[in-house]
Amino acid sequence: MNWKKIGIVTADVILGTYLVLAVTAFNCPDEQDAVCRDVKIDITDAAGNGFLNIHDVKAQLLNAKVYPLGDRMSDISTRQIEETLRKSPLVEQVECYKTQTGRVFINLTQRTAVMRIMANNGESYYIDNKGAVIPSAHNSSDLIVATGDIRRHYAQTTLRDVGIKLLNDPFWHNQVEQLNVLHDGSVELVPRVGDHVVYLGQPTHLEEKLARLVKFYRYGLSKAGWNKYAYINMEFSNQIICKKAKRR
């Protein structure tokens, strides 16, 4: 056994390990001394039907005294930041992490509203795409408003499904301004274009009813005039019943 050769190899390994650790320690300053120099907040679907923006998130963290900018990295609790933001009824998911370069990243997913509810019983709130209630402390002019005899369970199930269908269709998203729910759960649709109301009946087979209504718009009202009828009944699959508007 060549003990001299073994000794040289061992010394080389030790020296190499020392150099690696020294370079790593030099390039990555001790977290005890590092300070947060940048906070990056990313909100999914910030330009969609959400209510949160970066300023809102920053304000919430500042109010809770956990906004990390300028703090020592070792003192920053990513879990505390996440728990603080999860308290907001507008937040669905949040993830926070920090890097050795003094940066804190906050990735946030907000809840997507599909309809605003303004019920006859005085309740006012939004419904998201999962049927959860969002308080109406904010305002969105892009969403359809549902009025009438609305119970919360009906809003969280039936109206949620209607809202998702209308929101995902560019034509109906722009055409429908309001839904009115009658005492038996049937639905009236108030369009943006045309001085009429569309009665859908119970909100079932909605895609078929809307497809028939599109054809009626295209081949009927486009020729007869958008203001010729005051009430259009789409309840039955084999007919469309129209009530003429009163002449002024």
PDB file of C-alpha atoms in Angstrom:
ATOM      1  CA  MET A   1       0.000   0.000   0.000  1.00  0.00           C
ATOM      2  CA  ASN A   2       1.442   3.381  -1.055  1.00  0.00           C
ATOM      3  CA  TRP A   3       0.806   5.525   2.034  1.00  0.00           C
ATOM      4  CA  LYS A   4       2.497   8.547   0.447  1.00  0.00           C
ATOM      5  CA  LYS A   5       0.141   8.481  -2.532  1.00  0.00           C
ATOM      6  CA  ILE A   6      -2.868   8.035  -0.272  1.00  0.00           C
ATOM      7  CA  GLY A   7      -1.766  10.996   1.826  1.00  0.00           C
ATOM      8  CA  ILE A   8      -1.431  13.228  -1.229  1.00  0.00           C
ATOM      9  CA  VAL A   9      -4.880  12.271  -2.514  1.00  0.00           C
ATOM     10  CA  THR A  10      -6.451  12.844   0.904  1.00  0.00           C
ATOM     11  CA  ALA A  11      -4.801  16.253   1.159  1.00  0.00           C
ATOM     12  CA  ASP A  12      -6.100  17.186  -2.304  1.00  0.00           C
ATOM     13  CA  VAL A  13      -9.649  16.182  -1.338  1.00  0.00           C
ATOM     14  CA  ILE A  14      -9.518  18.182   1.868  1.00  0.00           C
ATOM     15  CA  LEU A  15      -8.105  21.212   0.058  1.00  0.00           C
ATOM     16  CA  GLY A  16     -10.720  20.991  -2.687  1.00  0.00           C
ATOM     17  CA  THR A  17     -13.536  20.733  -0.155  1.00  0.00           C
ATOM     18  CA  TYR A  18     -12.182  23.740   1.728  1.00  0.00           C
ATOM     19  CA  LEU A  19     -11.977  25.829  -1.445  1.00  0.00           C
ATOM     20  CA  VAL A  20     -15.557  24.971  -2.427  1.00  0.00           C
ATOM     21  CA  LEU A  21     -16.880  25.912   1.006  1.00  0.00           C
ATOM     22  CA  ALA A  22     -14.832  29.092   1.058  1.00  0.00           C
ATOM     23  CA  VAL A  23     -16.059  30.233  -2.354  1.00  0.00           C
ATOM     24  CA  THR A  24     -19.689  29.400  -1.446  1.00  0.00           C
ATOM     25  CA  ALA A  25     -19.463  31.297   1.796  1.00  0.00           C
ATOM     26  CA  PHE A  26     -17.878  34.251   0.019  1.00  0.00           C
ATOM     27  CA  ASN A  27     -20.510  34.417  -2.735  1.00  0.00           C
ATOM     28  CA  CYS A  28     -23.511  33.843  -0.406  1.00  0.00           C
ATOM     29  CA  PRO A  29     -23.398  36.211   2.542  1.00  0.00           C
ATOM     30  CA  ASP A  30     -24.616  35.024   5.910  1.00  0.00           C
ATOM     31  CA  GLU A  31     -28.393  35.315   6.138  1.00  0.00           C
ATOM     32  CA  GLN A  32     -27.982  36.907   9.556  1.00  0.00           C
ATOM     33  CA  ASP A  33     -26.493  39.967   7.834  1.00  0.00           C
ATOM     34  CA  ALA A  34     -28.482  39.911   4.550  1.00  0.00           C
ATOM     35  CA  VAL A  35     -31.370  42.380   4.173  1.00  0.00           C
ATOM     36  CA  CYS A  36     -34.422  42.108   1.923  1.00  0.00           C
ATOM     37  CA  ARG A  37     -33.800  44.510  -0.935  1.00  0.00           C
ATOM     38  CA  ASP A  38     -36.715  43.594  -3.206  1.00  0.00           C
ATOM     39  CA  VAL A  39     -40.259  42.202  -2.912  1.00  0.00           C
ATOM     40  CA  LYS A  40     -41.811  40.696  -6.020  1.00  0.00           C
ATOM     41  CA  ILE A  41     -45.619  40.272  -5.933  1.00  0.00           C
ATOM     42  CA  ASP A  42     -47.261  38.313  -8.745  1.00  0.00           C
ATOM     43  CA  ILE A  43     -51.068  38.035  -8.948  1.00  0.00           C
ATOM     44  CA  THR A  44     -52.607  35.463 -11.262  1.00  0.00           C
ATOM     45  CA  ASP A  45     -55.343  36.926 -13.507  1.00  0.00           C
ATOM     46  CA  ALA A  46     -54.781  40.438 -12.191  1.00  0.00           C
ATOM     47  CA  ALA A  47     -56.327  41.856 -15.371  1.00  0.00           C
ATOM     48  CA  GLY A  48     -59.376  39.549 -15.285  1.00  0.00           C
ATOM     49  CA  ASN A  49     -62.422  39.439 -13.028  1.00  0.00           C
ATOM     50  CA  GLY A  50     -60.486  39.787  -9.827  1.00  0.00           C
ATOM     51  CA  PHE A  51     -60.408  42.601  -7.322  1.00  0.00           C
ATOM     52  CA  LEU A  52     -56.854  42.487  -5.985  1.00  0.00           C
ATOM     53  CA  ASN A  53     -53.859  44.450  -7.192  1.00  0.00           C
ATOM     54  CA  ILE A  54     -50.274  44.755  -6.004  1.00  0.00           C
ATOM     55  CA  HIS A  55     -51.034  47.859  -3.946  1.00  0.00           C
ATOM     56  CA  ASP A  56     -53.786  46.012  -2.045  1.00  0.00           C
ATOM     57  CA  VAL A  57     -51.454  43.139  -1.202  1.00  0.00           C
ATOM     58  CA  LYS A  58     -48.703  45.498  -0.072  1.00  0.00           C
ATOM     59  CA  ALA A  59     -51.153  47.464   2.080  1.00  0.00           C
ATOM     60  CA  GLN A  60     -52.408  44.281   3.758  1.00  0.00           C
ATOM     61  CA  LEU A  61     -48.852  43.229   4.625  1.00  0.00           C
ATOM     62  CA  LEU A  62     -47.961  46.704   5.870  1.00  0.00           C
ATOM     63  CA  ASN A  63     -51.029  46.813   8.114  1.00  0.00           C
ATOM     64  CA  ALA A  64     -50.040  43.445   9.582  1.00  0.00           C
ATOM     65  CA  LYS A  65     -46.432  44.681   9.969  1.00  0.00           C
ATOM     66  CA  VAL A  66     -45.028  41.788   7.925  1.00  0.00           C
ATOM     67  CA  TYR A  67     -44.041  43.584   4.719  1.00  0.00           C
ATOM     68  CA  PRO A  68     -40.464  42.299   4.388  1.00  0.00           C
ATOM     69  CA  LEU A  69     -38.667  45.084   2.510  1.00  0.00           C
ATOM     70  CA  GLY A  70     -35.678  46.266   4.537  1.00  0.00           C
ATOM     71  CA  ASP A  71     -35.951  43.479   7.120  1.00  0.00           C
ATOM     72  CA  ARG A  72     -33.184  40.976   7.785  1.00  0.00           C
ATOM     73  CA  MET A  73     -33.722  37.845   5.752  1.00  0.00           C
ATOM     74  CA  SER A  74     -33.293  35.688   8.830  1.00  0.00           C
ATOM     75  CA  ASP A  75     -36.199  37.541  10.516  1.00  0.00           C
ATOM     76  CA  ILE A  76     -38.621  37.147   7.608  1.00  0.00           C
ATOM     77  CA  SER A  77     -41.227  34.409   8.070  1.00  0.00           C
ATOM     78  CA  THR A  78     -42.661  33.295   4.741  1.00  0.00           C
ATOM     79  CA  ARG A  79     -45.316  31.299   6.584  1.00  0.00           C
ATOM     80  CA  GLN A  80     -46.478  34.398   8.442  1.00  0.00           C
ATOM     81  CA  ILE A  81     -46.750  36.300   5.170  1.00  0.00           C
ATOM     82  CA  GLU A  82     -48.803  33.479   3.641  1.00  0.00           C
ATOM     83  CA  GLU A  83     -51.112  33.236   6.651  1.00  0.00           C
ATOM     84  CA  THR A  84     -51.667  36.996   6.622  1.00  0.00           C
ATOM     85  CA  LEU A  85     -52.693  37.053   2.965  1.00  0.00           C
ATOM     86  CA  ARG A  86     -54.930  33.981   3.322  1.00  0.00           C
ATOM     87  CA  LYS A  87     -57.113  35.965   5.712  1.00  0.00           C
ATOM     88  CA  SER A  88     -58.370  38.026   2.781  1.00  0.00           C
ATOM     89  CA  PRO A  89     -61.677  36.731   1.335  1.00  0.00           C
ATOM     90  CA  LEU A  90     -60.318  37.620  -2.103  1.00  0.00           C
ATOM     91  CA  VAL A  91     -57.331  35.258  -1.943  1.00  0.00           C
ATOM     92  CA  GLU A  92     -57.588  31.645  -3.076  1.00  0.00           C
ATOM     93  CA  GLN A  93     -53.946  30.501  -2.889  1.00  0.00           C
ATOM     94  CA  VAL A  94     -50.654  32.089  -1.911  1.00  0.00           C
ATOM     95  CA  GLU A  95     -47.041  30.967  -1.882  1.00  0.00           C
ATOM     96  CA  CYS A  96     -44.105  32.935  -0.493  1.00  0.00           C
ATOM     97  CA  TYR A  97     -40.387  32.168  -0.589  1.00  0.00           C
ATOM     98  CA  LYS A  98     -37.102  34.030  -0.191  1.00  0.00           C
ATOM     99  CA  THR A  99     -33.733  33.778  -1.904  1.00  0.00           C
ATOM    100  CA  GLN A 100     -30.143  34.143  -0.763  1.00  0.00           C
ATOM    101  CA  THR A 101     -29.853  37.240  -2.933  1.00  0.00           C
ATOM    102  CA  GLY A 102     -32.135  39.255  -0.634  1.00  0.00           C
ATOM    103  CA  ARG A 103     -35.393  38.932  -2.577  1.00  0.00           C
ATOM    104  CA  VAL A 104     -38.836  37.800  -1.409  1.00  0.00           C
ATOM    105  CA  PHE A 105     -41.316  36.377  -3.922  1.00  0.00           C
ATOM    106  CA  ILE A 106     -45.076  36.291  -3.304  1.00  0.00           C
ATOM    107  CA  ASN A 107     -47.182  34.353  -5.818  1.00  0.00           C
ATOM    108  CA  LEU A 108     -50.891  34.834  -5.283  1.00  0.00           C
ATOM    109  CA  THR A 109     -54.015  33.446  -6.949  1.00  0.00           C
ATOM    110  CA  GLN A 110     -57.160  35.469  -6.415  1.00  0.00           C
ATOM    111  CA  ARG A 111     -60.697  34.228  -6.544  1.00  0.00           C
ATOM    112  CA  THR A 112     -62.491  34.793  -9.846  1.00  0.00           C
ATOM    113  CA  ALA A 113     -65.900  36.432  -9.567  1.00  0.00           C
ATOM    114  CA  VAL A 114     -68.509  35.354 -12.130  1.00  0.00           C
ATOM    115  CA  MET A 115     -71.582  37.341 -11.041  1.00  0.00           C
ATOM    116  CA  ARG A 116     -72.786  40.032  -8.675  1.00  0.00           C
ATOM    117  CA  ILE A 117     -75.866  39.274  -6.562  1.00  0.00           C
ATOM    118  CA  MET A 118     -78.244  42.032  -5.465  1.00  0.00           C
ATOM    119  CA  ALA A 119     -81.172  40.148  -3.968  1.00  0.00           C
ATOM    120  CA  ASN A 120     -84.569  41.451  -2.931  1.00  0.00           C
ATOM    121  CA  ASN A 121     -83.810  40.487   0.677  1.00  0.00           C
ATOM    122  CA  GLY A 122     -81.085  43.143   0.792  1.00  0.00           C
ATOM    123  CA  GLU A 123     -78.068  40.846   0.405  1.00  0.00           C
ATOM    124  CA  SER A 124     -75.304  42.077  -1.891  1.00  0.00           C
ATOM    125  CA  TYR A 125     -72.250  39.982  -2.714  1.00  0.00           C
ATOM    126  CA  TYR A 126     -70.294  38.306  -5.483  1.00  0.00           C
ATOM    127  CA  ILE A 127     -70.123  34.622  -6.418  1.00  0.00           C
ATOM    128  CA  ASP A 128     -66.841  33.134  -7.590  1.00  0.00           C
ATOM    129  CA  ASN A 129     -66.354  30.279 -10.050  1.00  0.00           C
ATOM    130  CA  LYS A 130     -66.430  27.745  -7.208  1.00  0.00           C
ATOM    131  CA  GLY A 131     -69.634  29.039  -5.690  1.00  0.00           C
ATOM    132  CA  ALA A 132     -68.008  30.799  -2.761  1.00  0.00           C
ATOM    133  CA  VAL A 133     -69.250  34.178  -1.574  1.00  0.00           C
ATOM    134  CA  ILE A 134     -67.071  37.272  -1.981  1.00  0.00           C
ATOM    135  CA  PRO A 135     -68.117  40.347   0.023  1.00  0.00           C
ATOM    136  CA  SER A 136     -69.249  43.277  -2.124  1.00  0.00           C
ATOM    137  CA  ALA A 137     -66.675  45.696  -0.725  1.00  0.00           C
ATOM    138  CA  HIS A 138     -65.303  46.088  -4.245  1.00  0.00           C
ATOM    139  CA  ASN A 139     -66.937  46.883  -7.542  1.00  0.00           C
ATOM    140  CA  SER A 140     -66.679  45.380 -11.021  1.00  0.00           C
ATOM    141  CA  SER A 141     -68.613  46.877 -13.913  1.00  0.00           C
ATOM    142  CA  ASP A 142     -67.733  43.954 -16.204  1.00  0.00           C
ATOM    143  CA  LEU A 143     -69.825  41.396 -14.346  1.00  0.00           C
ATOM    144  CA  ILE A 144     -73.461  40.497 -14.872  1.00  0.00           C
ATOM    145  CA  VAL A 145     -75.773  41.585 -12.059  1.00  0.00           C
ATOM    146  CA  ALA A 146     -78.421  39.167 -10.781  1.00  0.00           C
ATOM    147  CA  THR A 147     -81.439  40.636  -9.021  1.00  0.00           C
ATOM    148  CA  GLY A 148     -84.732  39.337  -7.718  1.00  0.00           C
ATOM    149  CA  ASP A 149     -85.851  36.568  -5.389  1.00  0.00           C
ATOM    150  CA  ILE A 150     -82.435  34.984  -4.793  1.00  0.00           C
ATOM    151  CA  ARG A 151     -81.526  32.671  -1.939  1.00  0.00           C
ATOM    152  CA  ARG A 152     -77.858  32.173  -1.212  1.00  0.00           C
ATOM    153  CA  HIS A 153     -77.811  28.451  -2.032  1.00  0.00           C
ATOM    154  CA  TYR A 154     -79.473  29.158  -5.380  1.00  0.00           C
ATOM    155  CA  ALA A 155     -76.824  31.783  -6.110  1.00  0.00           C
ATOM    156  CA  GLN A 156     -73.938  29.497  -5.133  1.00  0.00           C
ATOM    157  CA  THR A 157     -75.145  26.650  -7.350  1.00  0.00           C
ATOM    158  CA  THR A 158     -77.537  27.589 -10.140  1.00  0.00           C
ATOM    159  CA  LEU A 159     -76.455  31.182 -10.743  1.00  0.00           C
ATOM    160  CA  ARG A 160     -72.805  30.204 -10.465  1.00  0.00           C
ATOM    161  CA  ASP A 161     -73.257  27.749 -13.353  1.00  0.00           C
ATOM    162  CA  VAL A 162     -75.154  30.331 -15.391  1.00  0.00           C
ATOM    163  CA  GLY A 163     -72.477  32.940 -14.701  1.00  0.00           C
ATOM    164  CA  ILE A 164     -69.653  30.631 -15.812  1.00  0.00           C
ATOM    165  CA  LYS A 165     -71.441  29.838 -19.092  1.00  0.00           C
ATOM    166  CA  LEU A 166     -72.104  33.489 -19.870  1.00  0.00           C
ATOM    167  CA  LEU A 167     -68.648  34.615 -18.816  1.00  0.00           C
ATOM    168  CA  ASN A 168     -66.910  32.042 -21.014  1.00  0.00           C
ATOM    169  CA  ASP A 169     -68.863  33.078 -24.098  1.00  0.00           C
ATOM    170  CA  PRO A 170     -67.569  36.410 -25.500  1.00  0.00           C
ATOM    171  CA  PHE A 171     -70.900  37.255 -27.160  1.00  0.00           C
ATOM    172  CA  TRP A 172     -73.091  36.685 -24.097  1.00  0.00           C
ATOM    173  CA  HIS A 173     -70.538  38.192 -21.755  1.00  0.00           C
ATOM    174  CA  ASN A 174     -70.891  41.462 -23.672  1.00  0.00           C
ATOM    175  CA  GLN A 175     -74.606  41.152 -24.454  1.00  0.00           C
ATOM    176  CA  VAL A 176     -76.106  40.266 -21.075  1.00  0.00           C
ATOM    177  CA  GLU A 177     -76.373  43.113 -18.603  1.00  0.00           C
ATOM    178  CA  GLN A 178     -78.670  41.677 -15.943  1.00  0.00           C
ATOM    179  CA  LEU A 179     -80.469  38.525 -14.838  1.00  0.00           C
ATOM    180  CA  ASN A 180     -83.695  38.740 -12.872  1.00  0.00           C
ATOM    181  CA  VAL A 181     -84.778  35.722 -10.797  1.00  0.00           C
ATOM    182  CA  LEU A 182     -88.528  35.276 -10.280  1.00  0.00           C
ATOM    183  CA  HIS A 183     -90.138  33.699  -7.207  1.00  0.00           C
ATOM    184  CA  ASP A 184     -90.257  30.219  -8.819  1.00  0.00           C
ATOM    185  CA  GLY A 185     -86.552  30.240  -9.736  1.00  0.00           C
ATOM    186  CA  SER A 186     -87.124  31.044 -13.400  1.00  0.00           C
ATOM    187  CA  VAL A 187     -84.863  33.618 -15.008  1.00  0.00           C
ATOM    188  CA  GLU A 188     -85.279  36.713 -17.138  1.00  0.00           C
ATOM    189  CA  LEU A 189     -82.380  38.048 -19.167  1.00  0.00           C
ATOM    190  CA  VAL A 190     -81.870  41.757 -19.784  1.00  0.00           C
ATOM    191  CA  PRO A 191     -79.579  42.446 -22.788  1.00  0.00           C
ATOM    192  CA  ARG A 192     -77.395  45.484 -23.359  1.00  0.00           C
ATOM    193  CA  VAL A 193     -78.577  45.856 -26.961  1.00  0.00           C
ATOM    194  CA  GLY A 194     -82.306  45.983 -27.637  1.00  0.00           C
ATOM    195  CA  ASP A 195     -85.197  47.277 -25.599  1.00  0.00           C
ATOM    196  CA  HIS A 196     -86.606  43.900 -24.589  1.00  0.00           C
ATOM    197  CA  VAL A 197     -86.496  41.210 -21.894  1.00  0.00           C
ATOM    198  CA  VAL A 198     -85.821  37.536 -22.627  1.00  0.00           C
ATOM    199  CA  TYR A 199     -87.613  34.934 -20.518  1.00  0.00           C
ATOM    200  CA  LEU A 200     -85.498  31.770 -20.234  1.00  0.00           C
ATOM    201  CA  GLY A 201     -87.743  29.883 -17.836  1.00  0.00           C
ATOM    202  CA  GLN A 202     -85.889  27.561 -15.502  1.00  0.00           C
ATOM    203  CA  PRO A 203     -82.140  27.898 -16.170  1.00  0.00           C
ATOM    204  CA  THR A 204     -81.821  24.410 -17.639  1.00  0.00           C
ATOM    205  CA  HIS A 205     -80.706  23.470 -21.178  1.00  0.00           C
ATOM    206  CA  LEU A 206     -79.185  26.942 -21.213  1.00  0.00           C
ATOM    207  CA  GLU A 207     -76.822  26.339 -24.127  1.00  0.00           C
ATOM    208  CA  GLU A 208     -79.687  25.205 -26.369  1.00  0.00           C
ATOM    209  CA  LYS A 209     -81.847  28.189 -25.410  1.00  0.00           C
ATOM    210  CA  LEU A 210     -79.046  30.675 -26.004  1.00  0.00           C
ATOM    211  CA  ALA A 211     -78.191  29.072 -29.352  1.00  0.00           C
ATOM    212  CA  ARG A 212     -81.838  29.519 -30.467  1.00  0.00           C
ATOM    213  CA  LEU A 213     -81.781  33.086 -29.224  1.00  0.00           C
ATOM    214  CA  VAL A 214     -78.667  33.846 -31.276  1.00  0.00           C
ATOM    215  CA  LYS A 215     -80.426  32.569 -34.400  1.00  0.00           C
ATOM    216  CA  PHE A 216     -83.475  34.656 -33.564  1.00  0.00           C
ATOM    217  CA  TYR A 217     -81.286  37.722 -33.160  1.00  0.00           C
ATOM    218  CA  ARG A 218     -79.510  37.021 -36.433  1.00  0.00           C
ATOM    219  CA  TYR A 219     -82.454  36.134 -38.657  1.00  0.00           C
ATOM    220  CA  GLY A 220     -85.341  37.779 -36.814  1.00  0.00           C
ATOM    221  CA  LEU A 221     -84.507  40.950 -34.918  1.00  0.00           C
ATOM    222  CA  SER A 222     -81.779  41.999 -37.312  1.00  0.00           C
ATOM    223  CA  LYS A 223     -84.503  42.396 -39.961  1.00  0.00           C
ATOM    224  CA  ALA A 224     -87.546  43.282 -37.857  1.00  0.00           C
ATOM    225  CA  GLY A 225     -85.679  45.702 -35.591  1.00  0.00           C
ATOM    226  CA  TRP A 226     -84.142  45.281 -32.145  1.00  0.00           C
ATOM    227  CA  ASN A 227     -86.907  47.254 -30.448  1.00  0.00           C
ATOM    228  CA  LYS A 228     -89.900  45.618 -32.116  1.00  0.00           C
ATOM    229  CA  TYR A 229     -90.575  43.222 -29.233  1.00  0.00           C
ATOM    230  CA  ALA A 230     -90.820  43.953 -25.526  1.00  0.00           C
ATOM    231  CA  TYR A 231     -90.808  40.356 -24.238  1.00  0.00           C
ATOM    232  CA  ILE A 232     -89.311  37.224 -25.810  1.00  0.00           C
ATOM    233  CA  ASN A 233     -90.189  33.856 -24.289  1.00  0.00           C
ATOM    234  CA  MET A 234     -87.551  31.139 -24.867  1.00  0.00           C
ATOM    235  CA  GLU A 235     -88.897  28.685 -22.299  1.00  0.00           C
ATOM    236  CA  PHE A 236     -90.100  26.000 -24.722  1.00  0.00           C
ATOM    237  CA  SER A 237     -87.774  24.199 -27.105  1.00  0.00           C
ATOM    238  CA  ASN A 238     -90.125  24.178 -30.092  1.00  0.00           C
ATOM    239  CA  GLN A 239     -91.252  27.788 -30.144  1.00  0.00           C
ATOM    240  CA  ILE A 240     -90.390  31.398 -29.458  1.00  0.00           C
ATOM    241  CA  ILE A 241     -93.216  33.595 -28.184  1.00  0.00           C
ATOM    242  CA  CYS A 242     -92.812  37.322 -28.674  1.00  0.00           C
ATOM    243  CA  LYS A 243     -94.838  40.216 -27.294  1.00  0.00           C
ATOM    244  CA  LYS A 244     -94.709  43.361 -29.370  1.00  0.00           C
ATOM    245  CA  ALA A 245     -93.550  46.587 -27.825  1.00  0.00           C
ATOM    246  CA  LYS A 246     -96.071  49.369 -27.460  1.00  0.00           C
ATOM    247  CA  ARG A 247     -95.657  52.116 -30.005  1.00  0.00           C
ATOM    248  CA  ARG A 248     -94.744  55.469 -28.587  1.00  0.00           C
TER     249      ARG A 248
END
